[in-house]
Amino acid sequence: MADKSGATIVEFAIVSIPFFALLIAILQTSLVFFAQQALDTASEKAVRILVTGSAQKSGMTAAQFKTQACTSLPTFMQCANLIVDVQSAAQFSSIDTSTPTITYDSSGKPVSAFDPGDSSEITIVRLMYIWNVAPGPLGFDLSTLSRGKRLMVSTQVFKSEIS
């Protein structure tokens, strides 16, 4: 009989690298999907105040709306990474639903619009969250922005019910 005591170690070494790479990739993808779902849920809750017209009647500001949206975020998501963009138009065809481009002011803060619209106007609300993504094994990378960050966007389009 030949000595095969090292064969198992070699086989494990060959199989373990792709196995752990796949496992880490699955966990990282799951975390991103979970965070996206949490952002969608926060977006649905935050938009309610605009759909019913409460924000428009009270003269809510962009900062107040962002604070309202932040209360719906889970604790593992930071309010500082949330960007709120609210725009309105008279018709659905006038709404820009393309992927947003983030621009920054001179102090490094993201610039966004806040126009909740009036009665019977079409409003688009985008909650954007900048998520830090760790680089994955074997070149697996979920980042869409520079420096290992991913832009997650939740979009809600509706017609106001303000009376």
PDB file of C-alpha atoms in Angstrom:
ATOM      1  CA  MET A   1       0.000   0.000   0.000  1.00  0.00           C
ATOM      2  CA  ALA A   2       1.212   3.435  -0.880  1.00  0.00           C
ATOM      3  CA  ASP A   3       1.274   6.219   1.679  1.00  0.00           C
ATOM      4  CA  LYS A   4      -1.595   8.678   0.862  1.00  0.00           C
ATOM      5  CA  SER A   5      -1.559  10.713   4.070  1.00  0.00           C
ATOM      6  CA  GLY A   6      -0.918  14.010   2.254  1.00  0.00           C
ATOM      7  CA  ALA A   7      -3.544  13.497  -0.467  1.00  0.00           C
ATOM      8  CA  THR A   8      -6.414  14.760   1.648  1.00  0.00           C
ATOM      9  CA  ILE A   9      -4.584  17.960   2.534  1.00  0.00           C
ATOM     10  CA  VAL A  10      -3.752  18.636  -1.106  1.00  0.00           C
ATOM     11  CA  GLU A  11      -7.326  17.924  -2.219  1.00  0.00           C
ATOM     12  CA  PHE A  12      -8.697  20.195   0.505  1.00  0.00           C
ATOM     13  CA  ALA A  13      -6.316  22.976  -0.520  1.00  0.00           C
ATOM     14  CA  ILE A  14      -7.468  22.715  -4.130  1.00  0.00           C
ATOM     15  CA  VAL A  15     -11.183  22.690  -3.274  1.00  0.00           C
ATOM     16  CA  SER A  16     -11.165  25.096  -0.322  1.00  0.00           C
ATOM     17  CA  ILE A  17     -10.063  28.245  -2.179  1.00  0.00           C
ATOM     18  CA  PRO A  18     -12.967  28.281  -4.667  1.00  0.00           C
ATOM     19  CA  PHE A  19     -15.363  27.067  -1.956  1.00  0.00           C
ATOM     20  CA  PHE A  20     -14.551  29.905   0.448  1.00  0.00           C
ATOM     21  CA  ALA A  21     -14.477  32.424  -2.411  1.00  0.00           C
ATOM     22  CA  LEU A  22     -17.968  31.328  -3.429  1.00  0.00           C
ATOM     23  CA  LEU A  23     -19.172  31.378   0.177  1.00  0.00           C
ATOM     24  CA  ILE A  24     -17.893  34.939   0.728  1.00  0.00           C
ATOM     25  CA  ALA A  25     -19.405  36.075  -2.587  1.00  0.00           C
ATOM     26  CA  ILE A  26     -22.786  34.616  -1.602  1.00  0.00           C
ATOM     27  CA  LEU A  27     -22.694  36.312   1.805  1.00  0.00           C
ATOM     28  CA  GLN A  28     -21.674  39.656   0.323  1.00  0.00           C
ATOM     29  CA  THR A  29     -24.383  39.494  -2.354  1.00  0.00           C
ATOM     30  CA  SER A  30     -26.956  38.585   0.291  1.00  0.00           C
ATOM     31  CA  LEU A  31     -25.950  41.591   2.393  1.00  0.00           C
ATOM     32  CA  VAL A  32     -26.300  43.935  -0.588  1.00  0.00           C
ATOM     33  CA  PHE A  33     -29.741  42.521  -1.452  1.00  0.00           C
ATOM     34  CA  PHE A  34     -30.823  42.808   2.186  1.00  0.00           C
ATOM     35  CA  ALA A  35     -29.668  46.445   2.350  1.00  0.00           C
ATOM     36  CA  GLN A  36     -31.454  47.207  -0.945  1.00  0.00           C
ATOM     37  CA  GLN A  37     -34.677  45.721   0.412  1.00  0.00           C
ATOM     38  CA  ALA A  38     -34.317  47.783   3.588  1.00  0.00           C
ATOM     39  CA  LEU A  39     -33.850  50.917   1.455  1.00  0.00           C
ATOM     40  CA  ASP A  40     -36.961  50.056  -0.582  1.00  0.00           C
ATOM     41  CA  THR A  41     -38.981  49.615   2.608  1.00  0.00           C
ATOM     42  CA  ALA A  42     -37.740  52.942   3.998  1.00  0.00           C
ATOM     43  CA  SER A  43     -38.600  54.586   0.686  1.00  0.00           C
ATOM     44  CA  GLU A  44     -42.163  53.255   0.750  1.00  0.00           C
ATOM     45  CA  LYS A  45     -42.668  54.524   4.301  1.00  0.00           C
ATOM     46  CA  ALA A  46     -41.137  57.948   3.626  1.00  0.00           C
ATOM     47  CA  VAL A  47     -43.154  58.537   0.465  1.00  0.00           C
ATOM     48  CA  ARG A  48     -46.472  58.234   2.307  1.00  0.00           C
ATOM     49  CA  ILE A  49     -46.157  61.737   3.702  1.00  0.00           C
ATOM     50  CA  LEU A  50     -45.786  63.111   0.157  1.00  0.00           C
ATOM     51  CA  VAL A  51     -48.580  61.030  -1.381  1.00  0.00           C
ATOM     52  CA  THR A  52     -51.114  62.247   1.165  1.00  0.00           C
ATOM     53  CA  GLY A  53     -49.972  65.867   0.864  1.00  0.00           C
ATOM     54  CA  SER A  54     -48.965  66.267   4.512  1.00  0.00           C
ATOM     55  CA  ALA A  55     -45.453  67.379   3.570  1.00  0.00           C
ATOM     56  CA  GLN A  56     -46.680  69.954   1.084  1.00  0.00           C
ATOM     57  CA  LYS A  57     -49.277  71.407   3.470  1.00  0.00           C
ATOM     58  CA  SER A  58     -46.795  71.696   6.333  1.00  0.00           C
ATOM     59  CA  GLY A  59     -44.049  73.189   4.139  1.00  0.00           C
ATOM     60  CA  MET A  60     -41.644  70.346   4.846  1.00  0.00           C
ATOM     61  CA  THR A  61     -38.038  71.033   3.839  1.00  0.00           C
ATOM     62  CA  ALA A  62     -35.572  68.640   2.232  1.00  0.00           C
ATOM     63  CA  ALA A  63     -33.738  68.227   5.545  1.00  0.00           C
ATOM     64  CA  GLN A  64     -36.974  67.395   7.363  1.00  0.00           C
ATOM     65  CA  PHE A  65     -37.937  64.853   4.706  1.00  0.00           C
ATOM     66  CA  LYS A  66     -34.500  63.247   4.915  1.00  0.00           C
ATOM     67  CA  THR A  67     -34.852  63.023   8.700  1.00  0.00           C
ATOM     68  CA  GLN A  68     -38.268  61.405   8.216  1.00  0.00           C
ATOM     69  CA  ALA A  69     -36.776  58.911   5.752  1.00  0.00           C
ATOM     70  CA  CYS A  70     -33.896  58.154   8.127  1.00  0.00           C
ATOM     71  CA  THR A  71     -36.308  57.051  10.851  1.00  0.00           C
ATOM     72  CA  SER A  72     -37.343  54.177   8.583  1.00  0.00           C
ATOM     73  CA  LEU A  73     -33.797  52.996   7.906  1.00  0.00           C
ATOM     74  CA  PRO A  74     -32.570  49.990   9.886  1.00  0.00           C
ATOM     75  CA  THR A  75     -29.852  50.575  12.459  1.00  0.00           C
ATOM     76  CA  PHE A  76     -27.093  49.100  10.291  1.00  0.00           C
ATOM     77  CA  MET A  77     -27.612  51.882   7.713  1.00  0.00           C
ATOM     78  CA  GLN A  78     -26.325  55.376   8.517  1.00  0.00           C
ATOM     79  CA  CYS A  79     -28.342  58.489   7.749  1.00  0.00           C
ATOM     80  CA  ALA A  80     -25.190  60.312   6.628  1.00  0.00           C
ATOM     81  CA  ASN A  81     -24.961  57.975   3.608  1.00  0.00           C
ATOM     82  CA  LEU A  82     -28.547  58.685   2.488  1.00  0.00           C
ATOM     83  CA  ILE A  83     -29.245  61.075  -0.387  1.00  0.00           C
ATOM     84  CA  VAL A  84     -32.816  62.216  -1.058  1.00  0.00           C
ATOM     85  CA  ASP A  85     -33.949  63.460  -4.472  1.00  0.00           C
ATOM     86  CA  VAL A  86     -37.574  64.584  -4.979  1.00  0.00           C
ATOM     87  CA  GLN A  87     -38.775  66.029  -8.290  1.00  0.00           C
ATOM     88  CA  SER A  88     -42.183  66.668  -9.805  1.00  0.00           C
ATOM     89  CA  ALA A  89     -43.684  67.151 -13.260  1.00  0.00           C
ATOM     90  CA  ALA A  90     -47.081  67.582 -14.884  1.00  0.00           C
ATOM     91  CA  GLN A  91     -46.945  64.312 -16.859  1.00  0.00           C
ATOM     92  CA  PHE A  92     -45.403  60.878 -16.448  1.00  0.00           C
ATOM     93  CA  SER A  93     -43.509  61.313 -19.723  1.00  0.00           C
ATOM     94  CA  SER A  94     -41.726  64.374 -18.280  1.00  0.00           C
ATOM     95  CA  ILE A  95     -40.169  62.437 -15.389  1.00  0.00           C
ATOM     96  CA  ASP A  96     -36.494  61.519 -15.710  1.00  0.00           C
ATOM     97  CA  THR A  97     -36.128  57.936 -14.488  1.00  0.00           C
ATOM     98  CA  SER A  98     -32.553  57.404 -15.643  1.00  0.00           C
ATOM     99  CA  THR A  99     -29.872  56.371 -13.186  1.00  0.00           C
ATOM    100  CA  PRO A 100     -29.001  59.460 -11.171  1.00  0.00           C
ATOM    101  CA  THR A 101     -25.589  61.060 -11.253  1.00  0.00           C
ATOM    102  CA  ILE A 102     -24.362  62.287  -7.889  1.00  0.00           C
ATOM    103  CA  THR A 103     -22.817  65.743  -7.876  1.00  0.00           C
ATOM    104  CA  TYR A 104     -21.159  67.345  -4.874  1.00  0.00           C
ATOM    105  CA  ASP A 105     -20.999  70.938  -3.664  1.00  0.00           C
ATOM    106  CA  SER A 106     -17.814  72.718  -2.573  1.00  0.00           C
ATOM    107  CA  SER A 107     -18.040  71.243   0.938  1.00  0.00           C
ATOM    108  CA  GLY A 108     -18.275  67.668  -0.387  1.00  0.00           C
ATOM    109  CA  LYS A 109     -21.979  67.140   0.307  1.00  0.00           C
ATOM    110  CA  PRO A 110     -24.211  65.596  -2.371  1.00  0.00           C
ATOM    111  CA  VAL A 111     -26.462  68.043  -4.215  1.00  0.00           C
ATOM    112  CA  SER A 112     -30.071  66.945  -4.643  1.00  0.00           C
ATOM    113  CA  ALA A 113     -33.438  68.453  -5.500  1.00  0.00           C
ATOM    114  CA  PHE A 114     -36.533  68.711  -3.327  1.00  0.00           C
ATOM    115  CA  ASP A 115     -39.728  69.601  -5.186  1.00  0.00           C
ATOM    116  CA  PRO A 116     -42.614  67.571  -3.722  1.00  0.00           C
ATOM    117  CA  GLY A 117     -45.110  68.983  -6.241  1.00  0.00           C
ATOM    118  CA  ASP A 118     -48.679  70.166  -5.933  1.00  0.00           C
ATOM    119  CA  SER A 119     -52.102  68.636  -6.398  1.00  0.00           C
ATOM    120  CA  SER A 120     -52.324  66.071  -9.199  1.00  0.00           C
ATOM    121  CA  GLU A 121     -48.649  66.394 -10.153  1.00  0.00           C
ATOM    122  CA  ILE A 122     -46.452  63.393 -10.804  1.00  0.00           C
ATOM    123  CA  THR A 123     -43.656  63.066  -8.263  1.00  0.00           C
ATOM    124  CA  ILE A 124     -40.543  60.910  -8.369  1.00  0.00           C
ATOM    125  CA  VAL A 125     -38.751  60.204  -5.105  1.00  0.00           C
ATOM    126  CA  ARG A 126     -35.318  58.606  -5.125  1.00  0.00           C
ATOM    127  CA  LEU A 127     -33.620  57.506  -1.963  1.00  0.00           C
ATOM    128  CA  MET A 128     -29.999  56.798  -2.749  1.00  0.00           C
ATOM    129  CA  TYR A 129     -27.679  55.114  -0.308  1.00  0.00           C
ATOM    130  CA  ILE A 130     -23.913  54.845  -0.585  1.00  0.00           C
ATOM    131  CA  TRP A 131     -23.005  51.403   0.773  1.00  0.00           C
ATOM    132  CA  ASN A 132     -19.429  50.406   1.594  1.00  0.00           C
ATOM    133  CA  VAL A 133     -18.626  47.118  -0.110  1.00  0.00           C
ATOM    134  CA  ALA A 134     -15.610  45.030   0.818  1.00  0.00           C
ATOM    135  CA  PRO A 135     -13.681  43.659  -2.143  1.00  0.00           C
ATOM    136  CA  GLY A 136     -14.476  40.029  -2.664  1.00  0.00           C
ATOM    137  CA  PRO A 137     -12.156  37.129  -3.336  1.00  0.00           C
ATOM    138  CA  LEU A 138     -10.915  36.245  -6.817  1.00  0.00           C
ATOM    139  CA  GLY A 139     -11.957  39.590  -8.308  1.00  0.00           C
ATOM    140  CA  PHE A 140     -15.605  39.519  -7.158  1.00  0.00           C
ATOM    141  CA  ASP A 141     -16.599  43.168  -6.767  1.00  0.00           C
ATOM    142  CA  LEU A 142     -20.064  44.639  -6.208  1.00  0.00           C
ATOM    143  CA  SER A 143     -18.975  48.275  -6.095  1.00  0.00           C
ATOM    144  CA  THR A 144     -20.470  50.699  -8.618  1.00  0.00           C
ATOM    145  CA  LEU A 145     -18.664  53.804  -7.378  1.00  0.00           C
ATOM    146  CA  SER A 146     -15.021  54.481  -6.691  1.00  0.00           C
ATOM    147  CA  ARG A 147     -13.208  53.361  -3.533  1.00  0.00           C
ATOM    148  CA  GLY A 148     -15.302  50.258  -2.896  1.00  0.00           C
ATOM    149  CA  LYS A 149     -18.700  51.924  -2.647  1.00  0.00           C
ATOM    150  CA  ARG A 150     -22.007  50.880  -4.170  1.00  0.00           C
ATOM    151  CA  LEU A 151     -24.850  53.236  -5.027  1.00  0.00           C
ATOM    152  CA  MET A 152     -28.204  51.719  -4.138  1.00  0.00           C
ATOM    153  CA  VAL A 153     -31.295  53.502  -5.441  1.00  0.00           C
ATOM    154  CA  SER A 154     -34.934  53.102  -4.479  1.00  0.00           C
ATOM    155  CA  THR A 155     -37.377  54.931  -6.747  1.00  0.00           C
ATOM    156  CA  GLN A 156     -41.036  55.704  -6.107  1.00  0.00           C
ATOM    157  CA  VAL A 157     -43.200  57.435  -8.735  1.00  0.00           C
ATOM    158  CA  PHE A 158     -46.713  58.542  -7.840  1.00  0.00           C
ATOM    159  CA  LYS A 159     -49.447  61.080  -8.448  1.00  0.00           C
ATOM    160  CA  SER A 160     -50.184  63.265  -5.428  1.00  0.00           C
ATOM    161  CA  GLU A 161     -53.539  62.977  -3.682  1.00  0.00           C
ATOM    162  CA  ILE A 162     -53.484  66.516  -2.324  1.00  0.00           C
ATOM    163  CA  SER A 163     -56.941  68.031  -2.056  1.00  0.00           C
TER     164      SER A 163
END
